[in-house]
């Protein structure tokens, strides 16, 4: 027993000695590293971990099992969705100790890679439809090109449609080559050099505003419209051509009043207090699709220099509008901006709306073709 106790004591002593030596060597190596390198690595690992655990990006829309949009009462329809880990992407990200993907929203921090700078000079549009879409969502773009995106003249007014993408995050070289070819074929693709992620939707929206301000100031109106939307351009043109519709400082859509800021880190709509300290957002328009007079993009870009960005893009635009002293307008018929249709297709309903959310490119093609057929 005494011999066993002695051996046990010696083993423990050896282990403690080894632990001390390891600690001493680690500290010696650590203090020899440049301080700025140490700080950079520490900060980047923290940023990556925070984004991975708090801001995990949602699955692409076509892979989601439920719709995650905010409904008219700003309550998420479903607060959690099934997600899958992309092991290779995570390993690649950690191997480079990548910084947080969310940067400044001021759009002139970014540059256009693919551009159509003369599009508005050539077409002189009355209305420009800007569609933010993920680089890989070719099917969504083609569905729009074959439906409402193909309506170039409505009630005698020229309409131009453009798609805005950022940098692809997967299969980068192959996807970029495909985007280049698509741009050469259709001449309706704009690409900027921000990472195209859910967290960067605010950047994406402000880049749209920058393009409109610098490339297309002559248009009368513009619309930011998501790629999964049904759009009835006849009804929209009726609204824009109405004598009472303002020509400046005008923005309308589905109006959101007194929406609380979500502080739950498990929520897709989580915003930390350091990014937006107020408890409620100012009045804003739901990001699925809002129409605005084309004097606003330049004003929004300019004021965004002084407003801290946060990751809820439509509420951020509302914050910029508040700073400008411009209030969103309630549309004459609010029911024309529908977050969802009731699930049962009714032709008459789609002939009444301006816009509503659909679930797939195939559904857009089917409903649009039926709503356009002669009665």
Short mmCIF file of C-alpha atoms in Angstrom, two decimals:
data_model
loop_
_atom_site.label_atom_id
_atom_site.label_comp_id
_atom_site.label_asym_id
_atom_site.label_seq_id
_atom_site.Cartn_x
_atom_site.Cartn_y
_atom_site.Cartn_z
CA UNK A 1 0.00 0.00 0.00
CA UNK A 2 2.87 2.41 0.91
CA UNK A 3 4.60 1.59 -2.38
CA UNK A 4 1.36 2.28 -4.33
CA UNK A 5 0.90 5.63 -2.52
CA UNK A 6 4.47 6.62 -3.32
CA UNK A 7 4.08 5.75 -7.02
CA UNK A 8 0.78 7.63 -7.14
CA UNK A 9 2.45 10.70 -5.60
CA UNK A 10 5.34 10.54 -8.08
CA UNK A 11 2.98 10.23 -11.04
CA UNK A 12 1.01 13.24 -9.89
CA UNK A 13 4.21 15.23 -9.42
CA UNK A 14 5.41 14.32 -12.92
CA UNK A 15 2.10 15.39 -14.41
CA UNK A 16 2.19 18.73 -12.58
CA UNK A 17 5.79 19.29 -13.69
CA UNK A 18 4.87 18.55 -17.31
CA UNK A 19 1.89 20.94 -17.08
CA UNK A 20 4.09 23.72 -15.71
CA UNK A 21 6.68 23.21 -18.45
CA UNK A 22 3.97 23.35 -21.13
CA UNK A 23 2.56 26.55 -19.66
CA UNK A 24 6.03 28.14 -19.46
CA UNK A 25 6.83 27.33 -23.11
CA UNK A 26 3.43 28.61 -24.28
CA UNK A 27 3.81 31.90 -22.41
CA UNK A 28 7.36 32.34 -23.72
CA UNK A 29 6.19 31.83 -27.31
CA UNK A 30 3.13 34.03 -26.87
CA UNK A 31 4.98 37.08 -25.55
CA UNK A 32 7.35 36.96 -28.53
CA UNK A 33 4.49 37.43 -31.02
CA UNK A 34 3.62 40.94 -32.24
CA UNK A 35 0.86 42.46 -30.14
CA UNK A 36 -1.18 43.62 -33.13
CA UNK A 37 -1.15 40.09 -34.60
CA UNK A 38 -2.34 38.62 -31.29
CA UNK A 39 -5.07 41.24 -31.00
CA UNK A 40 -6.19 40.70 -34.59
CA UNK A 41 -6.45 36.94 -34.23
CA UNK A 42 -8.30 37.22 -30.91
CA UNK A 43 -10.78 39.75 -32.26
CA UNK A 44 -11.42 37.79 -35.44
CA UNK A 45 -11.98 34.52 -33.62
CA UNK A 46 -14.42 36.29 -31.30
CA UNK A 47 -16.24 37.85 -34.25
CA UNK A 48 -16.43 34.54 -36.07
CA UNK A 49 -17.67 32.69 -32.98
CA UNK A 50 -20.30 35.36 -32.30
CA UNK A 51 -21.59 35.22 -35.85
CA UNK A 52 -21.57 31.44 -35.86
CA UNK A 53 -23.52 31.12 -32.62
CA UNK A 54 -25.70 34.23 -32.69
CA UNK A 55 -26.05 35.22 -36.35
CA UNK A 56 -26.09 31.84 -38.01
CA UNK A 57 -27.33 32.56 -41.56
CA UNK A 58 -30.60 30.91 -42.56
CA UNK A 59 -30.85 28.21 -45.17
CA UNK A 60 -31.44 29.38 -48.73
CA UNK A 61 -35.13 30.06 -49.31
CA UNK A 62 -35.65 27.06 -51.56
CA UNK A 63 -34.33 24.78 -48.79
CA UNK A 64 -36.36 26.21 -45.91
CA UNK A 65 -39.10 24.09 -44.46
CA UNK A 66 -41.12 27.12 -43.36
CA UNK A 67 -41.32 30.76 -44.31
CA UNK A 68 -39.28 33.01 -42.03
CA UNK A 69 -40.54 36.42 -43.05
CA UNK A 70 -41.94 38.94 -40.60
CA UNK A 71 -45.70 39.09 -40.90
CA UNK A 72 -47.77 42.27 -40.86
CA UNK A 73 -47.75 42.36 -37.05
CA UNK A 74 -43.96 41.95 -37.09
CA UNK A 75 -44.17 38.60 -35.32
CA UNK A 76 -42.03 35.93 -36.95
CA UNK A 77 -44.22 33.18 -38.33
CA UNK A 78 -41.67 30.63 -37.15
CA UNK A 79 -38.88 31.52 -34.77
CA UNK A 80 -36.63 28.59 -35.60
CA UNK A 81 -35.95 26.59 -38.73
CA UNK A 82 -34.01 23.47 -39.46
CA UNK A 83 -30.43 24.37 -40.32
CA UNK A 84 -27.51 22.30 -41.48
CA UNK A 85 -23.83 22.82 -40.78
CA UNK A 86 -21.55 23.41 -43.71
CA UNK A 87 -18.47 21.71 -42.31
CA UNK A 88 -16.16 22.53 -45.19
CA UNK A 89 -17.16 26.19 -45.22
CA UNK A 90 -16.60 26.41 -41.47
CA UNK A 91 -13.17 24.80 -41.75
CA UNK A 92 -12.20 27.10 -44.61
CA UNK A 93 -13.38 30.13 -42.65
CA UNK A 94 -11.51 29.17 -39.51
CA UNK A 95 -8.36 28.31 -41.47
CA UNK A 96 -8.11 31.96 -42.49
CA UNK A 97 -9.47 33.28 -39.17
CA UNK A 98 -12.04 35.26 -41.19
CA UNK A 99 -13.39 38.52 -39.78
CA UNK A 100 -17.08 39.21 -39.29
CA UNK A 101 -18.90 39.45 -42.65
CA UNK A 102 -20.88 42.53 -41.57
CA UNK A 103 -19.25 45.84 -42.42
CA UNK A 104 -20.26 49.45 -42.94
CA UNK A 105 -23.54 50.12 -44.73
CA UNK A 106 -22.36 53.30 -46.45
CA UNK A 107 -22.39 52.06 -50.06
CA UNK A 108 -19.41 53.98 -51.39
CA UNK A 109 -17.20 51.67 -49.34
CA UNK A 110 -17.88 49.12 -52.09
CA UNK A 111 -17.31 48.96 -55.83
CA UNK A 112 -19.22 47.55 -58.78
CA UNK A 113 -17.72 44.47 -60.41
CA UNK A 114 -20.49 43.96 -62.97
CA UNK A 115 -22.33 47.09 -64.02
CA UNK A 116 -24.74 48.56 -66.56
CA UNK A 117 -23.83 52.23 -66.18
CA UNK A 118 -25.57 53.35 -69.39
CA UNK A 119 -28.78 51.36 -68.92
CA UNK A 120 -30.92 54.33 -67.92
CA UNK A 121 -29.40 56.59 -70.56
CA UNK A 122 -30.39 54.05 -73.19
CA UNK A 123 -33.88 53.24 -71.88
CA UNK A 124 -34.89 56.44 -70.04
CA UNK A 125 -37.20 54.55 -67.64
CA UNK A 126 -40.09 56.04 -65.74
CA UNK A 127 -39.84 53.19 -63.19
CA UNK A 128 -36.80 51.09 -62.18
CA UNK A 129 -37.31 47.76 -60.41
CA UNK A 130 -34.24 46.75 -58.38
CA UNK A 131 -34.22 43.10 -57.29
CA UNK A 132 -31.73 41.97 -54.61
CA UNK A 133 -31.05 38.28 -55.19
CA UNK A 134 -28.44 35.69 -54.19
CA UNK A 135 -25.76 34.93 -56.81
CA UNK A 136 -26.78 31.26 -57.11
CA UNK A 137 -30.51 31.96 -57.60
CA UNK A 138 -30.53 31.88 -61.40
CA UNK A 139 -33.93 30.17 -61.44
CA UNK A 140 -35.50 33.07 -59.55
CA UNK A 141 -33.98 35.61 -61.96
CA UNK A 142 -35.16 33.67 -65.01
CA UNK A 143 -38.68 33.39 -63.58
CA UNK A 144 -38.80 37.18 -63.22
CA UNK A 145 -37.36 37.68 -66.71
CA UNK A 146 -40.18 35.57 -68.15
CA UNK A 147 -42.99 37.22 -66.12
CA UNK A 148 -43.28 40.76 -64.74
CA UNK A 149 -39.63 41.50 -65.56
CA UNK A 150 -40.50 41.16 -69.23
CA UNK A 151 -43.01 44.04 -69.15
CA UNK A 152 -40.86 46.85 -70.49
CA UNK A 153 -43.70 49.28 -71.26
CA UNK A 154 -46.74 49.62 -68.96
CA UNK A 155 -49.46 52.18 -69.69
CA UNK A 156 -47.07 53.97 -72.01
CA UNK A 157 -44.29 54.21 -69.38
CA UNK A 158 -40.90 52.49 -69.69
CA UNK A 159 -39.97 50.02 -66.96
CA UNK A 160 -36.42 48.74 -66.38
CA UNK A 161 -35.57 45.68 -64.27
CA UNK A 162 -32.12 45.03 -62.76
CA UNK A 163 -30.79 42.37 -60.39
CA UNK A 164 -28.29 43.17 -57.63
CA UNK A 165 -25.91 40.50 -56.28
CA UNK A 166 -22.83 40.49 -54.09
CA UNK A 167 -19.86 38.13 -54.03
CA UNK A 168 -20.63 34.40 -54.12
CA UNK A 169 -19.60 32.54 -50.98
CA UNK A 170 -19.38 28.99 -52.35
CA UNK A 171 -17.89 27.59 -55.57
CA UNK A 172 -16.61 31.09 -56.03
CA UNK A 173 -14.73 30.84 -59.34
CA UNK A 174 -17.37 28.72 -61.08
CA UNK A 175 -20.23 30.88 -59.85
CA UNK A 176 -18.47 34.10 -60.79
CA UNK A 177 -17.84 32.80 -64.29
CA UNK A 178 -21.54 31.93 -64.59
CA UNK A 179 -22.51 35.43 -63.41
CA UNK A 180 -20.19 36.98 -66.00
CA UNK A 181 -21.81 34.95 -68.79
CA UNK A 182 -25.30 35.79 -67.52
CA UNK A 183 -24.41 39.48 -67.49
CA UNK A 184 -23.17 39.31 -71.08
CA UNK A 185 -26.36 37.57 -72.15
CA UNK A 186 -29.03 39.69 -70.42
CA UNK A 187 -27.34 42.99 -69.50
CA UNK A 188 -29.48 43.28 -66.37
CA UNK A 189 -27.04 42.17 -63.66
CA UNK A 190 -25.30 44.48 -61.18
CA UNK A 191 -22.65 43.07 -58.83
CA UNK A 192 -20.83 44.76 -55.97
CA UNK A 193 -17.87 43.51 -53.93
CA UNK A 194 -19.55 42.84 -50.56
CA UNK A 195 -20.12 39.30 -49.33
CA UNK A 196 -23.65 38.26 -50.29
CA UNK A 197 -24.96 37.06 -46.90
CA UNK A 198 -28.17 37.48 -44.95
CA UNK A 199 -26.35 39.74 -42.48
CA UNK A 200 -25.35 42.04 -45.32
CA UNK A 201 -28.84 42.81 -46.63
CA UNK A 202 -28.48 46.36 -45.31
CA UNK A 203 -25.34 46.80 -47.40
CA UNK A 204 -27.11 45.28 -50.38
CA UNK A 205 -30.01 47.70 -50.08
CA UNK A 206 -27.75 50.73 -49.73
CA UNK A 207 -25.71 49.64 -52.76
CA UNK A 208 -29.01 49.59 -54.69
CA UNK A 209 -29.65 53.16 -53.55
CA UNK A 210 -26.15 54.17 -54.61
CA UNK A 211 -26.62 52.67 -58.10
CA UNK A 212 -29.91 54.53 -58.55
CA UNK A 213 -28.40 57.79 -57.34
CA UNK A 214 -25.32 57.62 -59.55
CA UNK A 215 -26.49 55.67 -62.63
CA UNK A 216 -30.19 56.44 -62.91
CA UNK A 217 -31.16 59.82 -61.40
CA UNK A 218 -33.47 60.58 -64.35
CA UNK A 219 -36.07 57.93 -63.44
CA UNK A 220 -39.25 59.17 -61.77
CA UNK A 221 -39.77 56.21 -59.41
CA UNK A 222 -37.96 53.09 -58.26
CA UNK A 223 -38.88 49.98 -56.32
CA UNK A 224 -36.82 47.63 -54.23
CA UNK A 225 -38.57 44.27 -54.66
CA UNK A 226 -37.51 40.84 -53.44
CA UNK A 227 -36.96 38.01 -55.88
CA UNK A 228 -39.82 35.85 -54.54
CA UNK A 229 -42.53 38.42 -55.19
CA UNK A 230 -45.51 38.47 -57.51
CA UNK A 231 -45.79 41.94 -59.03
CA UNK A 232 -48.79 43.45 -60.80
CA UNK A 233 -47.32 46.34 -62.75
CA UNK A 234 -50.65 47.62 -64.06
CA UNK A 235 -51.86 48.25 -60.53
CA UNK A 236 -48.54 49.78 -59.55
CA UNK A 237 -48.62 52.14 -62.52
CA UNK A 238 -52.17 53.18 -61.60
CA UNK A 239 -50.81 54.21 -58.21
CA UNK A 240 -47.81 56.10 -59.58
CA UNK A 241 -49.77 57.94 -62.27
CA UNK A 242 -52.54 59.05 -59.90
CA UNK A 243 -52.59 62.89 -59.62
CA UNK A 244 -52.39 62.74 -55.82
CA UNK A 245 -49.22 60.61 -55.72
CA UNK A 246 -46.24 62.79 -54.65
CA UNK A 247 -43.28 63.13 -57.01
CA UNK A 248 -40.64 63.80 -54.33
CA UNK A 249 -39.91 62.54 -50.79
CA UNK A 250 -42.37 59.70 -51.37
CA UNK A 251 -42.06 56.10 -50.26
CA UNK A 252 -44.85 53.57 -49.77
CA UNK A 253 -45.55 49.89 -49.26
CA UNK A 254 -46.58 47.81 -46.25
CA UNK A 255 -46.11 50.21 -43.35
CA UNK A 256 -44.72 48.96 -40.02
CA UNK A 257 -45.51 51.05 -36.92
CA UNK A 258 -44.10 50.68 -33.39
CA UNK A 259 -42.14 47.51 -34.09
CA UNK A 260 -40.06 46.37 -31.08
CA UNK A 261 -36.40 45.55 -31.53
CA UNK A 262 -35.84 41.83 -30.96
CA UNK A 263 -33.14 41.18 -28.36
CA UNK A 264 -33.39 37.39 -28.26
CA UNK A 265 -30.05 36.02 -29.58
CA UNK A 266 -31.84 32.91 -30.84
CA UNK A 267 -33.97 34.95 -33.24
CA UNK A 268 -33.17 35.53 -36.89
CA UNK A 269 -34.10 39.19 -36.32
CA UNK A 270 -31.84 39.67 -33.28
CA UNK A 271 -30.17 43.07 -33.04
CA UNK A 272 -27.73 43.72 -30.16
CA UNK A 273 -28.15 46.90 -28.19
CA UNK A 274 -24.75 48.23 -29.23
CA UNK A 275 -25.90 48.28 -32.87
CA UNK A 276 -29.33 49.82 -32.22
CA UNK A 277 -29.93 51.11 -28.67
CA UNK A 278 -33.61 52.10 -28.97
CA UNK A 279 -36.36 49.68 -27.93
CA UNK A 280 -38.56 50.38 -30.97
CA UNK A 281 -37.81 51.00 -34.62
CA UNK A 282 -39.05 54.16 -36.33
CA UNK A 283 -41.87 53.70 -38.84
CA UNK A 284 -40.57 51.73 -41.83
CA UNK A 285 -41.75 49.72 -44.84
CA UNK A 286 -41.56 45.94 -44.97
CA UNK A 287 -38.60 44.99 -47.12
CA UNK A 288 -40.49 42.61 -49.41
CA UNK A 289 -41.19 45.52 -51.74
CA UNK A 290 -41.48 49.29 -51.39
CA UNK A 291 -41.88 52.02 -54.01
CA UNK A 292 -40.19 55.41 -53.77
CA UNK A 293 -39.68 58.61 -55.72
CA UNK A 294 -36.25 58.55 -57.28
CA UNK A 295 -35.01 61.66 -55.48
CA UNK A 296 -34.72 59.57 -52.30
CA UNK A 297 -31.77 57.28 -53.14
CA UNK A 298 -29.23 60.11 -53.15
CA UNK A 299 -30.61 61.45 -49.86
CA UNK A 300 -30.54 58.00 -48.23
CA UNK A 301 -26.97 57.36 -49.34
CA UNK A 302 -25.82 60.70 -47.99
CA UNK A 303 -27.49 60.35 -44.59
CA UNK A 304 -26.29 56.74 -44.18
CA UNK A 305 -22.76 58.07 -43.60
CA UNK A 306 -23.90 59.24 -40.17
CA UNK A 307 -26.10 56.29 -39.16
CA UNK A 308 -24.62 53.17 -37.58
CA UNK A 309 -25.58 50.12 -39.66
CA UNK A 310 -27.51 47.20 -38.25
CA UNK A 311 -28.70 44.01 -39.86
CA UNK A 312 -32.45 44.66 -40.33
CA UNK A 313 -32.35 46.34 -43.72
CA UNK A 314 -35.91 47.67 -43.93
CA UNK A 315 -35.76 49.10 -40.40
CA UNK A 316 -32.38 50.65 -41.25
CA UNK A 317 -33.94 52.45 -44.24
CA UNK A 318 -36.67 53.61 -41.85
CA UNK A 319 -33.99 54.99 -39.53
CA UNK A 320 -32.44 56.90 -42.44
CA UNK A 321 -35.86 58.29 -43.39
CA UNK A 322 -36.45 59.47 -39.82
CA UNK A 323 -33.09 61.28 -39.88
CA UNK A 324 -34.17 62.95 -43.14
CA UNK A 325 -37.53 63.95 -41.63
CA UNK A 326 -39.45 61.93 -44.25
CA UNK A 327 -42.38 59.77 -43.14
CA UNK A 328 -43.40 56.65 -45.11
CA UNK A 329 -46.78 57.02 -46.79
CA UNK A 330 -49.64 54.60 -46.32
CA UNK A 331 -50.79 53.46 -49.78
CA UNK A 332 -54.31 54.45 -50.87
CA UNK A 333 -55.28 50.77 -50.73
CA UNK A 334 -53.06 49.00 -48.15
CA UNK A 335 -54.52 45.60 -49.07
CA UNK A 336 -52.63 45.78 -52.38
CA UNK A 337 -49.39 45.09 -50.51
CA UNK A 338 -49.92 41.60 -49.15
CA UNK A 339 -47.33 39.71 -47.13
CA UNK A 340 -48.96 36.39 -48.03
CA UNK A 341 -51.83 35.13 -50.08
CA UNK A 342 -54.09 32.63 -48.33
CA UNK A 343 -52.60 29.58 -50.03
CA UNK A 344 -55.48 28.98 -52.41
CA UNK A 345 -54.86 30.68 -55.73
CA UNK A 346 -57.67 33.00 -56.77
CA UNK A 347 -57.19 34.83 -60.04
CA UNK A 348 -59.26 37.82 -58.94
CA UNK A 349 -57.09 38.33 -55.87
CA UNK A 350 -53.90 38.48 -57.93
CA UNK A 351 -55.50 40.95 -60.29
CA UNK A 352 -56.21 43.30 -57.35
CA UNK A 353 -52.81 43.31 -55.59
CA UNK A 354 -49.64 45.22 -56.36
CA UNK A 355 -47.37 42.65 -54.74
CA UNK A 356 -47.44 39.51 -52.61
CA UNK A 357 -44.98 36.82 -51.51
CA UNK A 358 -44.78 33.48 -53.32
CA UNK A 359 -42.99 30.30 -52.40
CA UNK A 360 -41.13 29.37 -55.60
CA UNK A 361 -40.14 30.55 -59.09
CA UNK A 362 -42.48 27.92 -60.54
CA UNK A 363 -45.39 29.39 -58.61
CA UNK A 364 -44.57 32.87 -59.93
CA UNK A 365 -44.64 31.67 -63.54
CA UNK A 366 -47.87 29.73 -63.05
CA UNK A 367 -49.79 32.50 -61.26
CA UNK A 368 -48.51 35.31 -63.46
CA UNK A 369 -49.40 33.51 -66.69
CA UNK A 370 -52.89 32.75 -65.42
CA UNK A 371 -53.49 36.27 -64.14
CA UNK A 372 -52.51 37.70 -67.56
CA UNK A 373 -54.69 35.50 -69.73
CA UNK A 374 -57.72 37.20 -71.32
CA UNK A 375 -61.02 36.84 -69.51
#
